[in-house]
């Protein structure tokens, strides 16, 4: 009887405790970038623990005695959550990055989904704090803080990105650099990228991969840029803002967001206008971004985006040195002057993307994305009038499988990407900004795709080995309808294998070193095959190159100093260069080979990081790039340019800045950018002057009644009132190299954000 009574007593004690168990579920995100954080530790005060999965989700069963859980990850401040017991409780957790530590956020680069210290490759991260250091009129200032990368703005919204010298073949537009938005291709099948359809305020973070990325991003010798949209924070909020500045700059923004453990939805509308510093340089852009993300289950996450853009900007054109010295605000004149011809770009587009991440098991997962793009361009140029309509679709899918090989952890990634674009392209005479007689009527079909595989192996002694391979194929089909008989031209670039091998060594828990060898293959874009005057460039071949790279990154001095240093040597064959003919049409040709050597350095030192102090944050940072780029073999008719400096590349560039934040809410940012003199033509007979540009921004942030966030700010750009050209026209005919940037200019604004309780 005593034994039975004892058993009943034990059951009475144990059963309620067992029945009172609670399942705690949730998603962990970066509070600043709103990216999910895989590998975060979730631990109850009763010792039960788990880790977040690749999509940041977790599920943990805790007993009735558990009162709280702690969520932590290297590089972030831990967060404690009080448990409210029930059958299933869902929490949405945001971790604040710790300023003192090199940001150990998960990077997407090479699809390794590892912390930056465990990623073998030259990767730089531009977060929302860096983007917001200026007036957010464009991404130029933020991107130019990255060593080895140069972003130009020849006219408002006429962007050009150079990664390790790739400007050489980019007289206008973005080419030879792959762009992705939310993991979905933003670069088009024709090899170009329309970044001007996005607003800087729509971007949460940017990852820039430098050099041939080979494997997982397919063909390319310039690199890859991974853009992540802004995400909604926890709760429901609405916001609005306005910014005004010199030369008629104004920008209006409105947002609505809702974030929970099950979904994350952001709707943002921006309208930006600018009268222009130069003649014929006005700008008007409207962008609507709808960016929802749904956490369907522990296994499935669905994200999507809709980007509608209505863009108009004028093209002032390049001017000569004499005109530049006389009056930098003038536009190109003469018979085909920009004002006379009303040179401008009208572009309306919509981009729709859908992506699913699905985890079949803890070791096997898939990410699949599809997208569709529709765009219309109406483009009066100095020498012609272009009207184009584009339709494009594409998709990307990758599988990841984790296993062990002889006790060594291994990860296999494999998949593919395909894009197909169709363009109806017509050119006419430009009669003072009006459509004239038809010149060409072309239908262009572009197809590009690749398959890839990658293996990561975690070796003893903290080594990580990566081997990757991709097979790339690109084809253009051009039907010329305006000629009799109809011309049908096909350019098929032979499928090319591009390998990549990399090795990383964790020297300590704070420092790692990496080395890699990768091969690049970059076919010409449609604009290089079919030039703006309608000429078919049938002899143009793809660039091919090999990149050797070593680097070290980490942090020291009690985690206050972070550093990232990379050295590289890139050999490029069949190098594509551009020159302008007498009518300012860009002409492209292969010219032998180039030798590109360089060092890229980024430093960040946090002097103060104490949220309770009057000065809560004070840090200084700097980046420096050294380039020794030369034409190795370059023969043009009777001229031999072998040994000349690479056109458009400065041998030395540096950026430095400081960030100051106070507990009351006052903040201050300052940035200085130095660019050395650079050659403007292949002959190296004309150089752009070196310059230093300084910008600053100050403001006040506060929260009223716990719900209304207020941000008032003002700033200035080009405080040194430097006279410089941002986005020079390389090898320009008639010496029209210069695209002058604005002199000293100012801006100010206010942002409001109301959170509903």
XYZ file of C-alpha atoms in Angstrom:
757
model
C 0.000 0.000 0.000
C 2.820 2.410 0.869
C 4.420 1.697 -2.477
C 1.138 2.443 -4.328
C 0.696 5.699 -2.420
C 4.259 6.705 -3.282
C 3.734 5.989 -6.991
C 0.479 7.990 -7.017
C 2.296 10.903 -5.374
C 5.081 10.787 -7.978
C 2.538 10.686 -10.819
C 0.641 13.631 -9.336
C 3.867 15.632 -9.310
C 5.274 14.568 -12.670
C 2.179 14.492 -14.880
C 1.161 18.143 -14.477
C 4.730 19.176 -15.135
C 4.775 17.055 -18.265
C 1.403 18.307 -19.429
C 2.503 21.898 -18.799
C 5.303 21.726 -21.330
C 5.294 24.612 -23.827
C 6.527 24.639 -27.407
C 8.348 27.891 -28.063
C 8.703 28.793 -31.748
C 9.989 31.834 -33.551
C 12.203 33.549 -36.082
C 15.415 35.446 -35.276
C 16.422 38.418 -37.431
C 19.066 41.126 -37.596
C 17.416 44.244 -36.130
C 19.197 46.520 -38.607
C 19.100 44.620 -41.903
C 16.064 42.415 -41.090
C 17.926 39.412 -42.518
C 17.283 36.113 -40.789
C 20.098 34.792 -38.560
C 20.864 31.071 -38.907
C 22.908 29.386 -36.180
C 21.679 31.563 -33.314
C 21.561 29.785 -29.922
C 18.153 29.643 -28.217
C 18.531 28.482 -24.600
C 15.932 28.256 -21.824
C 16.858 29.033 -18.221
C 16.115 25.352 -17.528
C 18.997 24.384 -19.905
C 16.976 23.214 -22.943
C 18.588 24.633 -26.096
C 18.482 24.597 -29.875
C 19.831 26.507 -32.882
C 17.998 28.483 -35.547
C 17.787 26.899 -38.988
C 18.971 28.406 -42.275
C 15.818 30.569 -42.473
C 16.280 31.822 -38.880
C 13.440 29.717 -37.452
C 13.520 27.517 -34.336
C 11.297 25.302 -32.193
C 12.076 24.456 -28.551
C 10.044 22.475 -25.999
C 10.417 23.808 -22.455
C 8.964 22.621 -19.120
C 6.662 24.575 -16.856
C 9.606 25.684 -14.717
C 11.098 27.640 -17.615
C 10.559 31.369 -17.218
C 12.738 32.784 -19.979
C 14.877 32.031 -23.008
C 18.058 33.755 -24.154
C 18.739 34.215 -27.883
C 22.388 34.831 -28.774
C 24.779 34.817 -31.719
C 28.383 35.877 -32.217
C 28.482 39.553 -33.214
C 25.087 40.411 -31.692
C 23.853 41.561 -28.311
C 21.879 38.705 -26.651
C 18.148 39.103 -26.055
C 16.155 37.669 -23.128
C 12.503 36.762 -23.663
C 10.029 36.068 -20.856
C 8.014 32.925 -21.552
C 4.229 33.109 -21.402
C 3.202 29.481 -21.045
C 0.681 27.857 -23.311
C 0.546 24.967 -25.738
C 2.512 26.772 -28.485
C 4.017 30.234 -28.131
C 5.489 32.130 -31.083
C 8.066 34.909 -30.715
C 9.609 37.262 -33.291
C 13.118 38.189 -32.106
C 15.451 40.921 -33.382
C 19.110 40.969 -32.329
C 21.111 44.178 -32.389
C 24.582 43.904 -34.008
C 27.386 44.629 -31.529
C 29.409 47.523 -32.899
C 32.673 46.279 -31.399
C 32.676 42.996 -33.276
C 33.287 42.367 -36.954
C 29.788 41.757 -38.213
C 29.376 38.015 -38.020
C 26.062 38.165 -39.818
C 25.341 35.391 -42.223
C 26.568 36.288 -45.710
C 24.923 34.900 -48.814
C 28.078 35.096 -50.919
C 28.877 31.876 -52.826
C 25.756 30.399 -51.133
C 27.911 29.183 -48.272
C 25.531 30.880 -45.796
C 28.320 31.194 -43.272
C 29.574 33.991 -41.031
C 31.913 36.348 -42.845
C 34.932 35.016 -40.946
C 34.210 31.576 -42.382
C 33.742 32.710 -45.998
C 36.647 32.294 -48.418
C 36.441 35.236 -50.782
C 36.644 39.001 -51.140
C 33.241 40.098 -49.855
C 32.264 43.543 -48.595
C 29.001 44.357 -46.826
C 27.175 47.686 -47.073
C 24.438 47.818 -44.446
C 21.518 50.199 -43.968
C 23.556 52.455 -41.658
C 26.034 53.152 -44.468
C 23.251 53.772 -47.021
C 21.581 56.266 -44.657
C 24.774 58.289 -44.071
C 23.758 60.677 -46.898
C 20.520 61.951 -48.426
C 19.694 58.513 -49.947
C 19.347 60.070 -53.391
C 21.381 57.155 -54.785
C 23.663 54.299 -53.730
C 26.788 56.014 -55.113
C 28.186 57.345 -51.826
C 27.505 54.095 -49.953
C 29.028 51.808 -52.592
C 32.119 54.006 -52.926
C 33.069 53.254 -49.312
C 33.960 49.720 -50.459
C 37.607 49.129 -51.474
C 38.064 47.923 -55.041
C 34.640 49.172 -56.139
C 33.747 52.369 -57.956
C 30.225 53.597 -58.713
C 29.791 56.536 -61.104
C 26.807 58.724 -61.907
C 27.342 60.288 -65.344
C 23.941 61.961 -65.010
C 21.286 61.562 -62.307
C 20.229 57.853 -62.460
C 22.777 57.024 -65.193
C 24.840 54.609 -63.097
C 27.975 52.629 -63.786
C 29.625 50.143 -61.403
C 33.267 49.149 -61.739
C 34.625 46.221 -59.732
C 38.408 45.992 -60.071
C 38.544 47.965 -63.296
C 35.502 46.631 -65.163
C 34.523 50.208 -66.182
C 36.799 49.666 -69.182
C 33.939 48.215 -71.235
C 31.098 50.264 -69.698
C 30.629 53.616 -71.443
C 27.166 53.673 -69.901
C 25.021 51.297 -67.865
C 26.052 48.376 -65.670
C 27.625 45.373 -67.370
C 30.131 42.642 -66.526
C 28.759 42.624 -62.948
C 25.917 40.269 -61.948
C 23.179 41.829 -59.780
C 20.629 39.963 -57.672
C 17.689 41.388 -55.714
C 16.288 39.232 -52.916
C 18.239 36.287 -54.361
C 16.532 36.726 -57.751
C 18.448 37.817 -60.888
C 18.279 41.568 -61.473
C 20.806 41.473 -64.321
C 19.009 40.711 -67.538
C 19.576 38.011 -70.128
C 21.211 40.600 -72.395
C 23.992 41.150 -69.833
C 22.945 44.588 -68.536
C 21.445 45.673 -65.197
C 18.911 48.482 -64.705
C 19.781 49.565 -61.170
C 18.184 52.960 -61.781
C 14.745 51.368 -61.390
C 15.382 50.961 -57.648
C 15.354 53.591 -54.922
C 18.243 53.636 -52.441
C 15.754 53.707 -49.549
C 14.399 50.327 -50.717
C 17.711 48.555 -50.037
C 18.456 46.957 -46.667
C 21.926 45.510 -47.263
C 24.372 45.038 -50.140
C 26.940 42.264 -50.478
C 29.645 42.869 -53.077
C 31.692 39.903 -54.314
C 34.809 41.070 -56.131
C 36.492 39.351 -59.048
C 35.331 36.295 -61.017
C 32.722 34.600 -58.840
C 32.748 31.570 -61.155
C 30.511 28.798 -59.852
C 27.225 29.831 -58.257
C 26.716 33.116 -60.147
C 27.677 31.856 -63.576
C 29.533 33.825 -66.227
C 31.280 37.053 -65.286
C 34.719 38.531 -64.716
C 33.682 41.638 -62.783
C 31.939 40.236 -59.719
C 28.463 40.040 -58.218
C 26.292 42.428 -56.192
C 23.624 40.916 -53.924
C 20.902 43.386 -52.919
C 18.484 42.630 -50.087
C 15.276 44.676 -49.749
C 14.330 46.389 -46.535
C 12.160 44.304 -44.233
C 9.413 45.253 -41.818
C 10.240 45.331 -38.122
C 8.149 43.672 -35.426
C 4.652 45.109 -35.201
C 2.645 47.385 -37.458
C 3.930 50.798 -38.499
C 3.435 53.607 -40.988
C 5.998 56.213 -41.947
C 6.577 59.254 -44.099
C 9.523 61.466 -44.929
C 10.609 64.408 -47.034
C 14.081 65.600 -48.058
C 14.919 68.880 -49.806
C 18.235 70.033 -51.228
C 20.210 72.200 -53.609
C 19.414 72.498 -57.335
C 15.784 71.564 -56.836
C 16.345 68.222 -55.133
C 13.296 66.841 -53.352
C 12.318 63.389 -52.264
C 9.097 62.119 -50.715
C 8.616 58.690 -49.152
C 5.753 56.768 -47.541
C 5.906 53.294 -45.983
C 3.581 50.808 -44.334
C 4.860 47.646 -42.677
C 3.717 44.722 -40.583
C 6.016 42.144 -38.985
C 5.183 39.060 -36.960
C 6.435 35.536 -36.428
C 4.388 34.407 -39.433
C 4.916 37.179 -41.951
C 6.838 40.301 -42.837
C 5.299 42.791 -45.268
C 6.725 46.132 -46.394
C 5.100 48.550 -48.844
C 7.130 51.609 -49.827
C 6.507 54.436 -52.271
C 9.128 57.059 -53.138
C 9.049 60.024 -55.482
C 12.338 61.775 -56.203
C 12.872 64.890 -58.326
C 15.870 67.025 -59.242
C 16.128 70.114 -61.444
C 19.793 69.384 -62.107
C 23.190 70.961 -61.556
C 23.920 71.036 -65.303
C 21.794 71.966 -68.269
C 19.623 69.092 -69.479
C 20.083 67.050 -66.276
C 16.633 66.996 -64.659
C 15.407 63.819 -62.999
C 12.021 62.395 -61.935
C 11.476 58.881 -60.553
C 8.562 57.140 -58.874
C 9.152 53.702 -57.309
C 6.654 51.379 -55.635
C 8.107 48.407 -53.738
C 5.951 45.640 -52.278
C 8.106 43.150 -50.382
C 6.255 40.396 -48.466
C 7.813 37.414 -46.707
C 5.802 34.532 -45.236
C 7.014 31.918 -42.758
C 4.587 29.201 -43.789
C 6.081 26.568 -41.480
C 9.321 25.507 -39.860
C 10.258 24.052 -43.244
C 8.947 26.628 -45.708
C 9.512 30.346 -46.266
C 8.088 32.263 -49.227
C 9.355 35.709 -50.230
C 8.406 37.889 -53.159
C 8.691 41.393 -54.516
C 6.957 43.732 -56.911
C 8.946 46.723 -58.124
C 7.176 49.286 -60.279
C 9.305 52.144 -61.558
C 8.465 55.199 -63.661
C 11.724 56.961 -64.500
C 12.682 60.046 -66.482
C 16.106 61.634 -66.590
C 17.876 63.981 -68.968
C 21.340 63.431 -70.446
C 23.636 66.482 -70.486
C 26.421 64.665 -72.359
C 30.191 64.910 -72.118
C 32.086 68.166 -72.611
C 35.680 69.064 -73.450
C 38.348 70.311 -71.029
C 37.972 73.854 -72.320
C 34.211 73.773 -71.775
C 34.701 72.126 -68.373
C 37.049 74.912 -67.256
C 34.848 77.644 -68.689
C 31.458 76.498 -67.347
C 31.037 72.979 -65.906
C 27.250 73.423 -65.739
C 26.790 73.527 -69.497
C 25.545 70.564 -71.523
C 27.029 69.252 -74.726
C 26.452 71.738 -77.552
C 26.925 71.749 -81.293
C 24.901 70.223 -84.105
C 23.952 67.220 -81.979
C 23.750 69.094 -78.674
C 21.918 67.540 -75.746
C 19.531 70.473 -75.285
C 18.816 70.770 -78.989
C 18.158 67.042 -79.323
C 16.338 66.816 -75.959
C 18.556 63.862 -74.971
C 16.783 61.927 -72.211
C 15.624 58.542 -70.988
C 11.993 57.646 -70.345
C 11.669 54.215 -68.763
C 8.690 52.419 -67.251
C 9.149 48.926 -65.811
C 7.703 46.307 -63.513
C 9.703 43.464 -61.982
C 7.910 40.616 -60.186
C 9.803 37.910 -58.299
C 8.804 34.918 -56.177
C 11.135 32.714 -54.116
C 10.610 29.677 -51.917
C 13.030 28.214 -49.381
C 12.074 24.701 -48.360
C 13.833 22.419 -45.892
C 13.039 18.782 -46.648
C 15.131 17.596 -43.710
C 17.699 19.160 -41.413
C 20.326 18.199 -43.998
C 18.569 18.780 -47.312
C 17.019 22.040 -48.544
C 16.108 23.901 -51.713
C 15.761 27.516 -52.814
C 13.829 28.210 -56.021
C 13.038 31.608 -57.542
C 11.189 32.787 -60.646
C 10.734 36.292 -62.010
C 9.246 38.309 -64.851
C 10.286 41.718 -66.180
C 8.445 44.098 -68.491
C 9.957 47.416 -69.565
C 9.415 50.168 -72.122
C 12.068 52.757 -73.045
C 11.645 55.956 -75.006
C 15.133 57.366 -75.528
C 15.937 60.451 -77.618
C 19.732 60.535 -77.909
C 22.081 63.079 -79.428
C 22.388 61.194 -82.715
C 19.244 59.036 -82.886
C 15.943 58.173 -81.203
C 15.489 54.713 -79.665
C 12.222 53.042 -78.653
C 12.523 49.609 -77.031
C 10.127 47.186 -75.365
C 11.455 44.278 -73.265
C 9.821 41.145 -71.929
C 11.827 38.716 -69.866
C 11.407 35.755 -67.590
C 13.803 33.514 -65.742
C 14.416 31.320 -62.767
C 17.027 29.970 -60.418
C 17.081 26.863 -58.238
C 19.723 25.529 -55.886
C 19.820 22.484 -53.602
C 21.951 22.116 -50.487
C 22.807 18.799 -48.873
C 24.805 18.448 -45.663
C 26.554 15.201 -44.774
C 29.859 13.838 -43.509
C 32.791 12.335 -45.370
C 34.907 10.172 -43.087
C 33.677 12.197 -40.058
C 34.371 15.492 -41.831
C 31.329 17.784 -42.261
C 30.577 18.455 -45.926
C 28.048 20.590 -47.784
C 27.067 20.073 -51.407
C 25.335 22.847 -53.347
C 24.117 22.384 -56.905
C 21.586 23.985 -59.216
C 21.088 26.203 -62.226
C 19.788 29.465 -63.604
C 18.064 30.352 -66.882
C 16.968 33.666 -68.409
C 15.204 34.490 -71.660
C 14.590 38.017 -72.856
C 12.849 39.393 -75.926
C 13.299 42.987 -77.082
C 11.612 44.883 -79.888
C 14.236 47.555 -80.661
C 13.685 50.384 -83.111
C 15.887 53.386 -83.898
C 14.782 56.562 -85.687
C 16.208 59.906 -86.712
C 16.058 62.371 -83.845
C 14.504 65.599 -85.079
C 15.020 67.887 -82.103
C 13.525 65.430 -79.638
C 10.838 64.112 -82.005
C 10.724 60.743 -83.753
C 11.915 60.931 -87.354
C 12.407 58.385 -90.133
C 12.868 54.722 -89.182
C 16.498 53.530 -89.266
C 16.435 49.986 -87.849
C 13.742 47.594 -86.689
C 15.168 44.633 -84.774
C 13.820 41.758 -82.716
C 16.414 40.503 -80.268
C 16.120 37.270 -78.296
C 18.700 36.705 -75.576
C 19.119 33.391 -73.793
C 21.605 32.728 -71.047
C 21.981 30.091 -68.393
C 24.321 27.937 -66.407
C 24.464 24.943 -64.135
C 26.729 24.845 -61.103
C 27.959 22.645 -58.292
C 29.958 23.405 -55.159
C 31.472 21.333 -52.373
C 32.509 22.632 -48.948
C 34.565 20.403 -46.701
C 35.424 21.239 -43.083
C 38.921 19.860 -42.561
C 40.838 19.317 -39.322
C 42.713 22.251 -37.747
C 39.937 24.737 -38.657
C 40.408 24.555 -42.426
C 37.501 24.911 -44.857
C 38.001 23.775 -48.462
C 35.694 24.834 -51.314
C 35.662 23.507 -54.885
C 33.107 24.760 -57.407
C 32.360 24.523 -61.108
C 29.848 26.066 -63.504
C 29.005 25.524 -67.157
C 27.800 28.717 -68.877
C 26.069 29.329 -72.190
C 24.809 32.543 -73.862
C 23.073 33.115 -77.184
C 21.741 36.161 -79.047
C 19.374 35.958 -82.008
C 18.820 39.197 -83.938
C 16.191 39.529 -86.665
C 16.535 42.726 -88.715
C 13.095 43.479 -90.147
C 13.781 46.855 -91.767
C 15.999 45.347 -94.470
C 15.041 43.364 -97.539
C 15.610 40.521 -97.408
C 15.230 40.156 -93.639
C 18.542 39.481 -91.879
C 18.602 36.704 -89.267
C 21.816 36.744 -87.223
C 22.692 34.372 -84.378
C 25.660 34.733 -82.027
C 26.182 31.651 -79.870
C 29.026 31.728 -77.363
C 30.391 28.269 -76.794
C 29.611 26.781 -73.374
C 32.539 27.353 -71.038
C 33.514 25.635 -67.780
C 34.474 28.051 -64.971
C 36.114 26.482 -61.897
C 36.789 27.977 -58.467
C 38.945 26.549 -55.669
C 39.264 28.224 -52.263
C 40.751 27.468 -48.859
C 40.062 29.187 -45.532
C 41.934 28.822 -42.247
C 40.603 30.022 -38.893
C 43.825 31.293 -37.314
C 42.026 32.172 -34.077
C 38.406 32.640 -33.093
C 38.799 36.270 -34.244
C 41.006 36.029 -37.341
C 40.826 33.988 -40.541
C 42.859 33.833 -43.748
C 41.663 32.746 -47.184
C 43.033 32.053 -50.651
C 41.323 31.240 -53.934
C 41.822 30.688 -57.641
C 38.856 31.298 -59.943
C 38.179 31.446 -63.647
C 35.926 34.013 -65.302
C 33.992 34.015 -68.581
C 32.118 37.143 -69.665
C 30.311 37.228 -73.021
C 29.528 40.608 -74.617
C 26.210 42.223 -73.785
C 23.520 42.785 -76.380
C 24.448 46.504 -76.446
C 28.016 45.551 -77.364
C 26.867 43.203 -80.148
C 24.149 45.546 -81.438
C 25.480 49.098 -81.008
C 23.194 52.118 -80.697
C 23.698 53.104 -84.355
C 22.345 49.708 -85.411
C 25.681 48.189 -86.454
C 26.164 44.455 -85.849
C 29.471 43.767 -84.115
C 29.873 40.200 -85.355
C 33.559 39.713 -84.482
C 33.300 40.438 -80.738
C 34.306 37.519 -78.509
C 33.867 36.794 -74.801
C 36.441 37.834 -72.203
C 38.201 35.068 -70.275
C 40.390 35.457 -67.207
C 41.899 33.850 -64.124
C 42.030 35.464 -60.695
C 44.456 34.633 -57.847
C 43.589 36.005 -54.421
C 44.709 35.904 -50.786
C 43.269 37.739 -47.811
C 42.971 38.020 -44.054
C 40.122 39.444 -41.968
C 39.184 39.627 -38.335
C 39.202 41.857 -35.275
C 41.578 42.687 -32.443
C 42.311 45.220 -29.674
C 39.513 43.808 -27.518
C 37.265 43.549 -30.547
C 37.405 47.289 -31.218
C 39.417 47.049 -34.444
C 38.082 45.135 -37.432
C 40.155 44.671 -40.570
C 39.858 43.085 -44.003
C 42.843 42.965 -46.379
C 42.896 41.291 -49.808
C 45.593 41.038 -52.463
C 44.770 39.830 -55.977
C 46.275 39.208 -59.399
C 43.891 38.981 -62.350
C 44.911 38.017 -65.911
C 42.270 38.852 -68.523
C 42.331 37.740 -72.159
C 40.263 39.000 -75.107
C 39.753 42.192 -73.109
C 36.808 44.261 -74.384
C 37.341 48.038 -74.598
C 35.052 50.811 -75.824
C 35.750 53.892 -77.935
C 33.491 56.595 -79.343
C 33.224 57.318 -83.034
C 32.553 60.746 -84.578
C 28.809 60.488 -83.773
C 29.518 59.558 -80.096
C 28.372 55.975 -80.654
C 30.272 53.505 -78.466
C 32.225 50.937 -80.488
C 33.559 47.763 -78.823
C 36.444 45.479 -79.721
C 38.715 42.796 -78.249
C 42.269 44.041 -77.675
C 44.504 41.292 -76.357
C 45.052 41.037 -72.613
C 45.437 42.953 -69.348
C 47.329 42.401 -66.098
C 45.533 43.639 -62.980
C 47.179 43.564 -59.550
C 45.879 45.230 -56.441
C 45.459 45.476 -52.687
C 42.172 46.280 -50.944
C 42.017 47.251 -47.279
C 39.133 48.109 -44.938
C 39.558 49.159 -41.284
C 37.004 50.024 -38.609
C 37.922 51.169 -35.098
C 35.266 51.659 -32.413
C 36.447 54.145 -29.796
C 33.230 54.197 -27.738
C 30.346 51.730 -27.688
C 28.472 52.322 -24.439
C 24.694 52.807 -24.916
C 24.332 54.201 -21.358
C 26.937 56.951 -21.850
C 26.278 60.462 -23.099
C 28.362 59.595 -26.180
C 26.994 56.138 -26.904
C 28.932 55.394 -30.102
C 32.039 56.869 -31.683
C 33.920 55.056 -34.402
C 36.278 55.850 -37.258
C 36.769 53.810 -40.402
C 38.739 53.844 -43.631
C 39.248 51.914 -46.853
C 42.137 52.039 -49.292
C 42.680 50.535 -52.739
C 45.918 50.225 -54.680
C 45.656 49.246 -58.355
C 48.511 48.349 -60.681
C 46.477 47.720 -63.845
C 48.179 47.535 -67.234
C 47.391 46.581 -70.817
C 49.657 43.605 -71.346
C 49.020 43.193 -75.077
C 47.135 45.900 -76.969
C 47.757 46.637 -80.640
C 45.416 49.024 -82.482
C 46.298 49.470 -86.124
C 49.760 51.107 -86.057
C 49.562 52.023 -82.363
C 50.907 49.746 -79.637
C 49.406 50.490 -76.212
C 50.993 47.496 -74.460
C 52.216 48.521 -71.026
C 49.835 51.504 -70.766
C 47.758 52.076 -67.657
C 44.235 50.682 -67.756
C 41.806 53.387 -68.877
C 39.484 54.808 -66.228
C 41.224 53.193 -63.236
C 42.853 55.300 -60.516
C 46.007 53.773 -58.984
C 45.051 55.007 -55.508
C 41.645 55.586 -53.920
C 40.785 56.041 -50.259
C 37.695 56.726 -48.184
C 37.585 57.635 -44.488
C 34.839 58.620 -42.108
C 33.579 58.929 -38.573
C 30.243 58.149 -36.927
C 29.089 59.723 -33.664
C 25.879 58.952 -31.785
C 24.740 60.335 -28.413
C 22.290 58.967 -25.864
C 19.954 61.994 -26.206
C 19.621 61.209 -29.928
C 22.024 63.579 -31.648
C 24.208 62.001 -34.353
C 26.893 63.069 -36.814
C 28.549 61.408 -39.821
C 31.408 62.636 -41.987
C 33.028 61.058 -45.056
C 36.058 62.014 -47.135
C 36.804 60.393 -50.490
C 40.109 60.639 -52.365
C 40.557 59.590 -55.997
C 43.924 59.739 -57.719
C 44.402 60.967 -61.284
C 43.327 58.448 -63.898
C 43.823 58.034 -67.657
C 40.841 58.973 -69.821
C 42.069 57.358 -73.046
C 43.927 54.192 -73.976
C 46.847 56.288 -75.249
C 47.330 57.670 -71.694
C 47.693 61.189 -73.084
C 44.770 62.719 -71.138
C 44.211 62.362 -67.372
C 41.447 63.410 -64.988
C 42.747 65.371 -62.015
C 42.894 63.867 -58.542
C 40.296 65.157 -56.080
C 39.088 64.986 -52.467
C 35.367 65.238 -51.734
C 34.024 65.640 -48.185
C 30.429 65.146 -47.055
C 28.718 65.378 -43.676
C 25.322 64.776 -42.093
C 23.965 65.679 -38.639
C 20.614 64.915 -37.101
C 18.443 64.176 -34.115
C 16.508 60.953 -33.495
C 14.018 60.443 -30.703
C 10.919 58.447 -29.794
C 7.825 60.248 -28.550
C 5.400 58.406 -26.252
C 7.051 55.120 -27.188
C 5.318 55.023 -30.578
C 6.337 57.975 -32.749
C 9.916 57.937 -34.051
C 11.255 61.280 -35.244
C 14.406 61.875 -37.319
C 15.407 65.423 -38.296
C 18.615 65.822 -40.305
C 20.677 68.159 -42.478
C 23.883 67.726 -44.416
C 26.174 68.811 -47.190
C 28.083 67.136 -49.997
C 31.342 68.314 -51.594
C 32.156 70.591 -48.669
C 35.577 71.174 -50.222
C 33.778 72.646 -53.274
C 35.968 70.442 -55.448
C 35.710 70.652 -59.205
C 35.662 67.087 -60.481
C 34.086 64.745 -62.985
C 32.129 61.743 -61.687
C 31.679 59.247 -64.509
C 34.116 60.274 -67.219
C 33.434 59.249 -70.818
C 36.445 57.086 -71.663
C 38.028 57.336 -75.122
C 35.483 60.025 -76.016
C 35.593 61.452 -79.534
C 36.577 65.117 -79.768
C 37.905 65.202 -76.219
C 34.417 65.159 -74.643
C 35.643 63.208 -71.589
C 34.073 65.180 -68.756
C 30.761 64.753 -66.898
C 31.037 67.405 -64.143
C 29.670 66.621 -60.693
C 27.822 69.226 -58.550
C 29.757 71.782 -56.530
C 29.062 72.327 -52.810
C 25.417 71.425 -52.140
C 23.120 70.989 -49.164
C 20.146 68.922 -48.048
C 17.802 68.561 -45.081
C 14.763 66.561 -44.150
C 12.482 64.902 -41.653
C 11.233 61.345 -41.216
C 8.331 60.135 -39.059
C 7.458 56.551 -38.189
C 4.456 55.582 -36.057
C 4.283 52.122 -34.476
C 0.897 50.741 -33.423
C 0.813 48.930 -30.095
